[in-house]
CSV table of N, CA and C in Angstrom, one decimal:
chain,number,residue,atom,x,y,z
Y,1269,MET,N,-9.5,62.3,-18.0
Y,1269,MET,CA,-9.5,63.3,-16.9
Y,1269,MET,C,-8.1,63.9,-16.6
Y,1270,GLY,N,-8.0,65.1,-16.2
Y,1270,GLY,CA,-6.7,65.8,-16.0
Y,1270,GLY,C,-6.4,65.5,-14.5
Y,1271,ARG,N,-5.3,66.3,-14.1
Y,1271,ARG,CA,-4.9,66.0,-12.8
Y,1271,ARG,C,-5.9,66.4,-11.7
Y,1272,VAL,N,-5.6,65.8,-10.6
Y,1272,VAL,CA,-6.5,65.9,-9.4
Y,1272,VAL,C,-5.9,66.8,-8.4
Y,1273,LEU,N,-6.4,67.9,-8.1
Y,1273,LEU,CA,-5.9,68.8,-7.1
Y,1273,LEU,C,-6.6,68.7,-5.8
Y,1274,GLU,N,-5.9,68.8,-4.6
Y,1274,GLU,CA,-6.4,68.6,-3.4
Y,1274,GLU,C,-6.3,69.9,-2.6
Y,1275,THR,N,-7.4,70.4,-2.1
Y,1275,THR,CA,-7.5,71.6,-1.3
Y,1275,THR,C,-8.0,71.4,0.1
Y,1276,PRO,N,-7.3,71.9,1.1
Y,1276,PRO,CA,-7.7,71.8,2.5
Y,1276,PRO,C,-8.8,72.8,2.7
Y,1277,VAL,N,-9.9,72.4,3.6
Y,1277,VAL,CA,-11.0,73.3,3.9
Y,1277,VAL,C,-11.0,73.6,5.3
Y,1278,GLN,N,-11.2,75.0,5.6
Y,1278,GLN,CA,-11.2,75.3,7.0
Y,1278,GLN,C,-12.7,75.5,7.3
Y,1279,LYS,N,-13.2,74.7,8.3
Y,1279,LYS,CA,-14.6,74.8,8.7
Y,1279,LYS,C,-14.8,76.0,9.6
Y,1280,ARG,N,-16.0,76.6,9.5
Y,1280,ARG,CA,-16.4,77.6,10.5
Y,1280,ARG,C,-17.5,77.2,11.3
Y,1281,PHE,N,-17.6,77.8,12.5
Y,1281,PHE,CA,-18.8,77.4,13.4
Y,1281,PHE,C,-20.1,77.6,12.8
Y,1282,SER,N,-20.2,78.5,11.9
Y,1282,SER,CA,-21.5,78.8,11.2
Y,1282,SER,C,-21.9,77.7,10.2
Y,1283,ASP,N,-21.0,76.8,9.9
Y,1283,ASP,CA,-21.1,75.8,8.8
Y,1283,ASP,C,-21.9,74.6,9.4
Y,1284,LEU,N,-22.1,74.5,10.9
Y,1284,LEU,CA,-22.6,73.5,11.5
Y,1284,LEU,C,-24.0,73.6,11.9
Y,1285,ASP,N,-24.8,72.5,11.9
Y,1285,ASP,CA,-26.2,72.5,12.3
Y,1285,ASP,C,-26.2,72.1,13.8
Y,1286,PRO,N,-27.3,72.0,14.4
Y,1286,PRO,CA,-27.4,71.7,15.9
Y,1286,PRO,C,-26.8,70.3,16.2
Y,1287,PHE,N,-26.7,69.4,15.3
Y,1287,PHE,CA,-26.1,68.2,15.5
Y,1287,PHE,C,-24.6,68.0,15.3
Y,1288,ARG,N,-24.0,69.2,15.1
Y,1288,ARG,CA,-22.6,69.3,14.8
Y,1288,ARG,C,-22.2,68.7,13.5
Y,1289,HIS,N,-23.1,68.6,12.5
Y,1289,HIS,CA,-22.7,68.2,11.2
Y,1289,HIS,C,-22.6,69.4,10.2
Y,1290,VAL,N,-21.7,69.3,9.3
Y,1290,VAL,CA,-21.6,70.4,8.2
Y,1290,VAL,C,-22.9,70.3,7.4
Y,1291,ASN,N,-23.5,71.4,7.3
Y,1291,ASN,CA,-24.9,71.4,6.5
Y,1291,ASN,C,-24.5,71.5,5.0
Y,1292,ASN,N,-25.5,71.0,4.3
Y,1292,ASN,CA,-25.3,70.9,2.7
Y,1292,ASN,C,-25.0,72.3,2.0
Y,1293,VAL,N,-25.4,73.3,2.6
Y,1293,VAL,CA,-25.1,74.6,2.0
Y,1293,VAL,C,-23.6,75.0,2.2
Y,1294,ALA,N,-23.2,74.6,3.4
Y,1294,ALA,CA,-21.7,74.9,3.7
Y,1294,ALA,C,-20.8,73.9,2.8
Y,1295,GLN,N,-21.3,72.7,2.6
Y,1295,GLN,CA,-20.5,71.8,1.7
Y,1295,GLN,C,-20.4,72.4,0.2
Y,1296,GLN,N,-21.4,73.0,-0.2
Y,1296,GLN,CA,-21.4,73.7,-1.5
Y,1296,GLN,C,-20.3,74.8,-1.5
Y,1297,SER,N,-20.2,75.4,-0.4
Y,1297,SER,CA,-19.2,76.6,-0.3
Y,1297,SER,C,-17.7,75.9,-0.3
Y,1298,TYR,N,-17.6,74.8,0.3
Y,1298,TYR,CA,-16.3,74.1,0.3
Y,1298,TYR,C,-15.9,73.7,-1.2
Y,1299,PHE,N,-17.0,73.2,-1.9
Y,1299,PHE,CA,-16.7,72.9,-3.4
Y,1299,PHE,C,-16.2,74.2,-4.1
Y,1300,ASP,N,-16.8,75.3,-3.7
Y,1300,ASP,CA,-16.4,76.6,-4.4
Y,1300,ASP,C,-14.9,76.9,-4.0
Y,1301,VAL,N,-14.5,76.6,-2.8
Y,1301,VAL,CA,-13.2,76.9,-2.4
Y,1301,VAL,C,-12.3,76.0,-3.4
Y,1302,GLY,N,-12.6,74.8,-3.5
Y,1302,GLY,CA,-11.9,73.9,-4.4
Y,1302,GLY,C,-11.8,74.4,-5.8
Y,1303,LYS,N,-13.0,74.9,-6.4
Y,1303,LYS,CA,-13.0,75.5,-7.7
Y,1303,LYS,C,-12.0,76.6,-7.8
Y,1304,THR,N,-12.1,77.5,-6.8
Y,1304,THR,CA,-11.3,78.8,-6.9
Y,1304,THR,C,-9.8,78.4,-6.9
Y,1305,ASP,N,-9.5,77.4,-6.0
Y,1305,ASP,CA,-8.0,77.0,-6.1
Y,1305,ASP,C,-7.7,76.3,-7.4
Y,1306,PHE,N,-8.6,75.6,-7.9
Y,1306,PHE,CA,-8.3,74.9,-9.2
Y,1306,PHE,C,-8.1,75.8,-10.3
Y,1307,TYR,N,-9.0,76.9,-10.3
Y,1307,TYR,CA,-8.9,78.0,-11.4
Y,1307,TYR,C,-7.5,78.7,-11.2
Y,1308,ALA,N,-7.2,79.1,-10.1
Y,1308,ALA,CA,-5.9,79.8,-9.9
Y,1308,ALA,C,-4.6,78.9,-10.3
Y,1309,ARG,N,-4.7,77.7,-9.7
Y,1309,ARG,CA,-3.6,76.8,-9.9
Y,1309,ARG,C,-3.4,76.2,-11.4
Y,1310,VAL,N,-4.6,75.9,-12.1
Y,1310,VAL,CA,-4.6,75.3,-13.3
Y,1310,VAL,C,-4.7,76.3,-14.5
Y,1311,LEU,N,-5.8,77.1,-14.4
Y,1311,LEU,CA,-6.1,78.0,-15.6
Y,1311,LEU,C,-5.3,79.4,-15.4
Y,1312,GLY,N,-4.9,79.7,-14.1
Y,1312,GLY,CA,-4.2,80.9,-13.9
Y,1312,GLY,C,-5.2,82.1,-13.5
Y,1313,GLU,N,-4.6,83.2,-13.0
Y,1313,GLU,CA,-5.4,84.3,-12.5
Y,1313,GLU,C,-6.4,84.8,-13.5
Y,1314,GLU,N,-5.9,84.8,-14.7
Y,1314,GLU,CA,-6.8,85.5,-15.7
Y,1314,GLU,C,-8.2,85.0,-15.8
Y,1315,VAL,N,-8.5,83.6,-15.4
Y,1315,VAL,CA,-9.8,83.1,-15.4
Y,1315,VAL,C,-10.7,83.7,-14.3
Y,1316,LEU,N,-10.0,84.4,-13.3
Y,1316,LEU,CA,-10.7,84.9,-12.2
Y,1316,LEU,C,-10.8,86.5,-12.4
Y,1317,LEU,N,-10.0,87.0,-13.2
Y,1317,LEU,CA,-9.9,88.5,-13.3
Y,1317,LEU,C,-10.1,89.1,-14.7
Y,1318,GLY,N,-9.9,88.2,-15.7
Y,1318,GLY,CA,-9.9,88.6,-17.1
Y,1318,GLY,C,-11.2,88.9,-17.7
Y,1319,ASP,N,-11.1,89.3,-19.0
Y,1319,ASP,CA,-12.5,89.5,-19.7
Y,1319,ASP,C,-13.1,88.1,-19.9
Y,1320,LEU,N,-12.4,87.1,-20.2
Y,1320,LEU,CA,-12.9,85.7,-20.4
Y,1320,LEU,C,-12.9,85.0,-19.0
Y,1321,ARG,N,-14.0,84.6,-18.5
Y,1321,ARG,CA,-14.1,83.9,-17.3
Y,1321,ARG,C,-15.0,82.6,-17.5
Y,1322,VAL,N,-15.1,81.9,-16.3
Y,1322,VAL,CA,-15.9,80.7,-16.3
Y,1322,VAL,C,-17.2,81.1,-15.5
Y,1323,VAL,N,-18.4,80.6,-15.9
Y,1323,VAL,CA,-19.5,80.8,-15.2
Y,1323,VAL,C,-20.3,79.4,-15.0
Y,1324,THR,N,-20.6,79.1,-13.8
Y,1324,THR,CA,-21.3,77.8,-13.6
Y,1324,THR,C,-22.8,77.9,-14.1
Y,1325,VAL,N,-23.1,76.9,-14.9
Y,1325,VAL,CA,-24.5,76.8,-15.4
Y,1325,VAL,C,-25.2,75.6,-14.8
Y,1326,SER,N,-24.5,74.6,-14.2
Y,1326,SER,CA,-25.2,73.5,-13.7
Y,1326,SER,C,-24.4,72.8,-12.6
Y,1327,THR,N,-25.0,72.4,-11.5
Y,1327,THR,CA,-24.3,71.8,-10.4
Y,1327,THR,C,-25.3,70.6,-10.0
Y,1328,SER,N,-24.6,69.4,-9.8
Y,1328,SER,CA,-25.4,68.3,-9.1
Y,1328,SER,C,-24.5,67.8,-8.0
Y,1329,THR,N,-25.0,67.4,-6.9
Y,1329,THR,CA,-24.3,67.0,-5.8
Y,1329,THR,C,-25.0,65.7,-5.1
Y,1330,SER,N,-24.3,64.8,-4.8
Y,1330,SER,CA,-24.7,63.6,-4.0
Y,1330,SER,C,-24.1,63.6,-2.6
Y,1331,TYR,N,-24.8,63.3,-1.6
Y,1331,TYR,CA,-24.3,63.2,-0.3
Y,1331,TYR,C,-24.2,61.8,0.2
Y,1332,MET,N,-23.1,61.3,0.5
Y,1332,MET,CA,-22.9,59.9,0.9
Y,1332,MET,C,-22.6,59.6,2.3
Y,1333,GLY,N,-22.2,60.6,3.0
Y,1333,GLY,CA,-21.8,60.5,4.4
Y,1333,GLY,C,-21.9,61.8,5.1
Y,1334,GLN,N,-21.8,61.8,6.4
Y,1334,GLN,CA,-21.8,63.0,7.2
Y,1334,GLN,C,-20.4,63.7,7.3
Y,1335,VAL,N,-20.4,64.9,7.4
Y,1335,VAL,CA,-19.2,65.8,7.6
Y,1335,VAL,C,-19.4,66.3,9.0
Y,1336,ARG,N,-18.4,66.0,9.9
Y,1336,ARG,CA,-18.7,66.4,11.4
Y,1336,ARG,C,-17.7,67.6,11.7
Y,1337,MET,N,-17.9,68.2,12.9
Y,1337,MET,CA,-17.3,69.3,13.3
Y,1337,MET,C,-15.8,69.2,13.4
Y,1338,HIS,N,-15.3,68.1,13.8
Y,1338,HIS,CA,-13.9,67.9,14.0
Y,1338,HIS,C,-13.2,67.1,12.8
Y,1339,ASP,N,-13.9,66.8,11.7
Y,1339,ASP,CA,-13.3,66.1,10.6
Y,1339,ASP,C,-12.3,67.1,9.9
Y,1340,ASP,N,-11.2,66.5,9.4
Y,1340,ASP,CA,-10.1,67.1,8.6
Y,1340,ASP,C,-10.8,67.0,7.1
Y,1341,VAL,N,-11.3,68.1,6.6
Y,1341,VAL,CA,-12.0,68.0,5.3
Y,1341,VAL,C,-11.0,68.5,4.1
Y,1342,ARG,N,-11.1,67.7,3.0
Y,1342,ARG,CA,-10.3,68.2,1.9
Y,1342,ARG,C,-11.2,68.0,0.7
Y,1343,VAL,N,-11.0,68.9,-0.2
Y,1343,VAL,CA,-11.9,68.8,-1.4
Y,1343,VAL,C,-10.9,68.5,-2.6
Y,1344,THR,N,-11.3,67.4,-3.5
Y,1344,THR,CA,-10.4,67.2,-4.6
Y,1344,THR,C,-11.3,67.7,-5.9
Y,1345,THR,N,-10.5,68.3,-6.8
Y,1345,THR,CA,-11.1,68.8,-8.1
Y,1345,THR,C,-10.3,68.3,-9.2
Y,1346,THR,N,-11.1,67.9,-10.2
Y,1346,THR,CA,-10.4,67.5,-11.5
Y,1346,THR,C,-11.3,68.0,-12.7
Y,1347,CYS,N,-10.8,68.2,-13.7
Y,1347,CYS,CA,-11.6,68.5,-15.0
Y,1347,CYS,C,-11.9,67.1,-15.7
Y,1348,GLU,N,-13.2,66.8,-15.6
Y,1348,GLU,CA,-13.6,65.5,-16.1
Y,1348,GLU,C,-13.8,65.6,-17.7
Y,1349,LYS,N,-14.1,66.7,-18.2
Y,1349,LYS,CA,-14.5,66.8,-19.7
Y,1349,LYS,C,-14.3,68.3,-20.0
Y,1350,VAL,N,-13.8,68.4,-21.3
Y,1350,VAL,CA,-13.7,69.7,-21.9
Y,1350,VAL,C,-14.4,69.6,-23.2
Y,1351,GLY,N,-15.5,70.4,-23.5
Y,1351,GLY,CA,-16.2,70.4,-24.7
Y,1351,GLY,C,-15.7,71.7,-25.5
Y,1352,ASN,N,-16.6,72.2,-26.5
Y,1352,ASN,CA,-16.3,73.4,-27.2
Y,1352,ASN,C,-16.3,74.7,-26.5
Y,1353,LYS,N,-17.5,74.8,-25.7
Y,1353,LYS,CA,-17.6,76.1,-25.0
Y,1353,LYS,C,-17.8,75.8,-23.5
Y,1354,SER,N,-17.7,74.5,-23.0
Y,1354,SER,CA,-18.0,74.2,-21.7
Y,1354,SER,C,-16.9,73.2,-21.2
Y,1355,MET,N,-16.9,73.0,-19.8
Y,1355,MET,CA,-16.0,72.0,-19.2
Y,1355,MET,C,-16.8,71.5,-18.0
Y,1356,THR,N,-16.5,70.3,-17.7
Y,1356,THR,CA,-17.1,69.7,-16.4
Y,1356,THR,C,-16.1,69.5,-15.3
Y,1357,LEU,N,-16.3,70.0,-14.2
Y,1357,LEU,CA,-15.5,69.8,-13.0
Y,1357,LEU,C,-16.1,68.6,-12.1
Y,1358,PHE,N,-15.3,67.7,-11.7
Y,1358,PHE,CA,-15.8,66.7,-10.7
Y,1358,PHE,C,-15.0,66.9,-9.4
Y,1359,GLN,N,-15.7,66.9,-8.4
Y,1359,GLN,CA,-15.2,67.2,-7.1
Y,1359,GLN,C,-15.7,66.2,-6.0
Y,1360,ARG,N,-14.9,66.0,-5.0
Y,1360,ARG,CA,-15.3,65.2,-3.9
Y,1360,ARG,C,-14.9,65.9,-2.5
Y,1361,LEU,N,-15.6,65.8,-1.4
Y,1361,LEU,CA,-15.3,66.1,-0.2
Y,1361,LEU,C,-14.8,64.8,0.5
Y,1362,VAL,N,-13.6,64.8,1.0
Y,1362,VAL,CA,-13.0,63.6,1.5
Y,1362,VAL,C,-12.6,63.9,3.0
Y,1363,VAL,N,-12.8,62.9,3.8
Y,1363,VAL,CA,-12.4,62.8,5.2
Y,1363,VAL,C,-11.8,61.6,5.5
Y,1364,ASP,N,-10.5,61.6,5.9
Y,1364,ASP,CA,-9.8,60.3,6.3
Y,1364,ASP,C,-9.9,59.3,5.1
Y,1365,GLY,N,-9.8,59.8,3.8
Y,1365,GLY,CA,-9.8,58.9,2.8
Y,1365,GLY,C,-11.1,58.5,2.3
Y,1366,GLU,N,-12.2,58.8,3.0
Y,1366,GLU,CA,-13.6,58.4,2.7
Y,1366,GLU,C,-14.3,59.6,2.0
Y,1367,VAL,N,-15.0,59.2,0.9
Y,1367,VAL,CA,-15.7,60.3,0.2
Y,1367,VAL,C,-17.0,60.5,0.9
Y,1368,ARG,N,-17.3,61.7,1.2
Y,1368,ARG,CA,-18.5,62.1,2.0
Y,1368,ARG,C,-19.6,62.7,1.1
Y,1369,SER,N,-19.2,63.5,0.1
Y,1369,SER,CA,-20.0,63.9,-1.0
Y,1369,SER,C,-19.3,64.1,-2.3
Y,1370,GLU,N,-20.1,64.2,-3.3
Y,1370,GLU,CA,-19.4,64.5,-4.7
Y,1370,GLU,C,-20.3,65.5,-5.4
Y,1371,SER,N,-19.6,66.3,-6.3
Y,1371,SER,CA,-20.4,67.3,-7.1
Y,1371,SER,C,-19.7,67.3,-8.5
Y,1372,ARG,N,-20.7,67.6,-9.4
Y,1372,ARG,CA,-20.2,67.8,-10.7
Y,1372,ARG,C,-20.8,69.3,-11.2
Y,1373,SER,N,-20.0,70.0,-11.8
Y,1373,SER,CA,-20.4,71.3,-12.3
Y,1373,SER,C,-20.0,71.5,-13.7
Y,1374,VAL,N,-21.0,72.0,-14.5
Y,1374,VAL,CA,-20.8,72.4,-15.8
Y,1374,VAL,C,-20.6,73.8,-15.8
Y,1375,LEU,N,-19.5,74.2,-16.5
Y,1375,LEU,CA,-19.0,75.6,-16.5
Y,1375,LEU,C,-18.8,76.0,-18.0
Y,1376,VAL,N,-19.3,77.2,-18.3
Y,1376,VAL,CA,-19.1,77.8,-19.7
Y,1376,VAL,C,-18.1,78.9,-19.7
Y,1377,VAL,N,-17.5,79.1,-20.8
Y,1377,VAL,CA,-16.6,80.2,-20.9
Y,1377,VAL,C,-17.5,81.5,-21.4
Y,1378,PHE,N,-17.3,82.5,-20.6
Y,1378,PHE,CA,-18.1,83.7,-20.8
Y,1378,PHE,C,-17.2,85.0,-21.1
Y,1379,ASP,N,-17.5,85.7,-22.2
Y,1379,ASP,CA,-16.8,87.0,-22.4
Y,1379,ASP,C,-17.7,88.1,-21.8
Y,1380,PHE,N,-17.2,88.6,-20.7
Y,1380,PHE,CA,-17.9,89.7,-20.0
Y,1380,PHE,C,-17.9,91.0,-20.7
Y,1381,VAL,N,-17.0,91.3,-21.5
Y,1381,VAL,CA,-17.1,92.6,-22.3
Y,1381,VAL,C,-18.2,92.5,-23.4
Y,1382,ARG,N,-18.2,91.4,-24.1
Y,1382,ARG,CA,-19.2,91.2,-25.2
Y,1382,ARG,C,-20.5,90.6,-24.8
Y,1383,GLN,N,-20.5,90.1,-23.5
Y,1383,GLN,CA,-21.7,89.4,-22.9
Y,1383,GLN,C,-22.2,88.3,-23.7
Y,1384,GLU,N,-21.2,87.4,-24.0
Y,1384,GLU,CA,-21.7,86.1,-24.7
Y,1384,GLU,C,-20.8,85.0,-24.4
Y,1385,GLY,N,-21.1,83.8,-24.7
Y,1385,GLY,CA,-20.3,82.6,-24.5
Y,1385,GLY,C,-19.3,82.6,-25.6
Y,1386,ARG,N,-18.2,82.0,-25.2
Y,1386,ARG,CA,-17.0,81.8,-26.2
Y,1386,ARG,C,-16.6,80.4,-26.2
Y,1387,PRO,N,-15.8,79.9,-27.1
Y,1387,PRO,CA,-15.1,78.7,-27.1
Y,1387,PRO,C,-14.1,78.7,-26.0
Y,1388,VAL,N,-13.8,77.4,-25.5
Y,1388,VAL,CA,-12.7,77.2,-24.6
Y,1388,VAL,C,-11.4,77.6,-25.2
Y,1389,PRO,N,-10.6,78.6,-24.7
Y,1389,PRO,CA,-9.4,79.0,-25.3
Y,1389,PRO,C,-8.4,77.7,-25.4
Y,1390,ASP,N,-7.6,77.6,-26.5
Y,1390,ASP,CA,-6.7,76.5,-26.7
Y,1390,ASP,C,-5.7,76.4,-25.4
Y,1391,ALA,N,-5.2,77.5,-24.9
Y,1391,ALA,CA,-4.3,77.5,-23.7
Y,1391,ALA,C,-5.1,76.9,-22.5
Y,1392,TRP,N,-6.3,77.3,-22.3
Y,1392,TRP,CA,-7.0,76.6,-21.2
Y,1392,TRP,C,-7.2,75.2,-21.4
Y,1393,ARG,N,-7.6,74.8,-22.7
Y,1393,ARG,CA,-7.7,73.4,-23.0
Y,1393,ARG,C,-6.4,72.6,-22.6
Y,1394,ALA,N,-5.4,73.1,-23.1
Y,1394,ALA,CA,-4.0,72.4,-22.8
Y,1394,ALA,C,-3.9,72.3,-21.3
Y,1395,ARG,N,-4.1,73.3,-20.5
Y,1395,ARG,CA,-3.9,73.2,-19.1
Y,1395,ARG,C,-4.8,72.3,-18.4
Y,1396,LEU,N,-6.1,72.3,-18.9
Y,1396,LEU,CA,-7.1,71.4,-18.3
Y,1396,LEU,C,-6.8,69.9,-18.6
Y,1397,THR,N,-6.3,69.6,-19.7
Y,1397,THR,CA,-6.1,68.2,-20.0
Y,1397,THR,C,-4.7,67.7,-19.7
Y,1398,ALA,N,-3.8,68.6,-19.2
Y,1398,ALA,CA,-2.5,68.1,-18.8
Y,1398,ALA,C,-2.5,67.2,-17.6
Y,1399,GLU,N,-1.7,66.2,-17.6
Y,1399,GLU,CA,-1.7,65.3,-16.5
Y,1399,GLU,C,-0.8,65.8,-15.3
């Protein structure tokens, strides 16, 4: 596993259900905030704006506890595995050191000009596996 990045998350009133819990859909958006931060800090802006980008092909999430309105939420993100054309990110929503949910996402490298999958570039692989 590579380095673990931590990203603070700002909750919005619309993230809450009538019981003042952050709903599961909003938690998925928090994971996306962590992914975007991870891409920018680890892979660089080119992965967000270039011809080669990452596309999510699979996501699974487990919910272990509630996230409440006043909780200080952080999302941790790390690259768990790098394959030939894909990578797996592992993320956690953490409140006061306690994991409230976990998510794994499989991402593929996609060439938007050619409209086809591509191998993970060597430069990306080096950044993803650096400690």
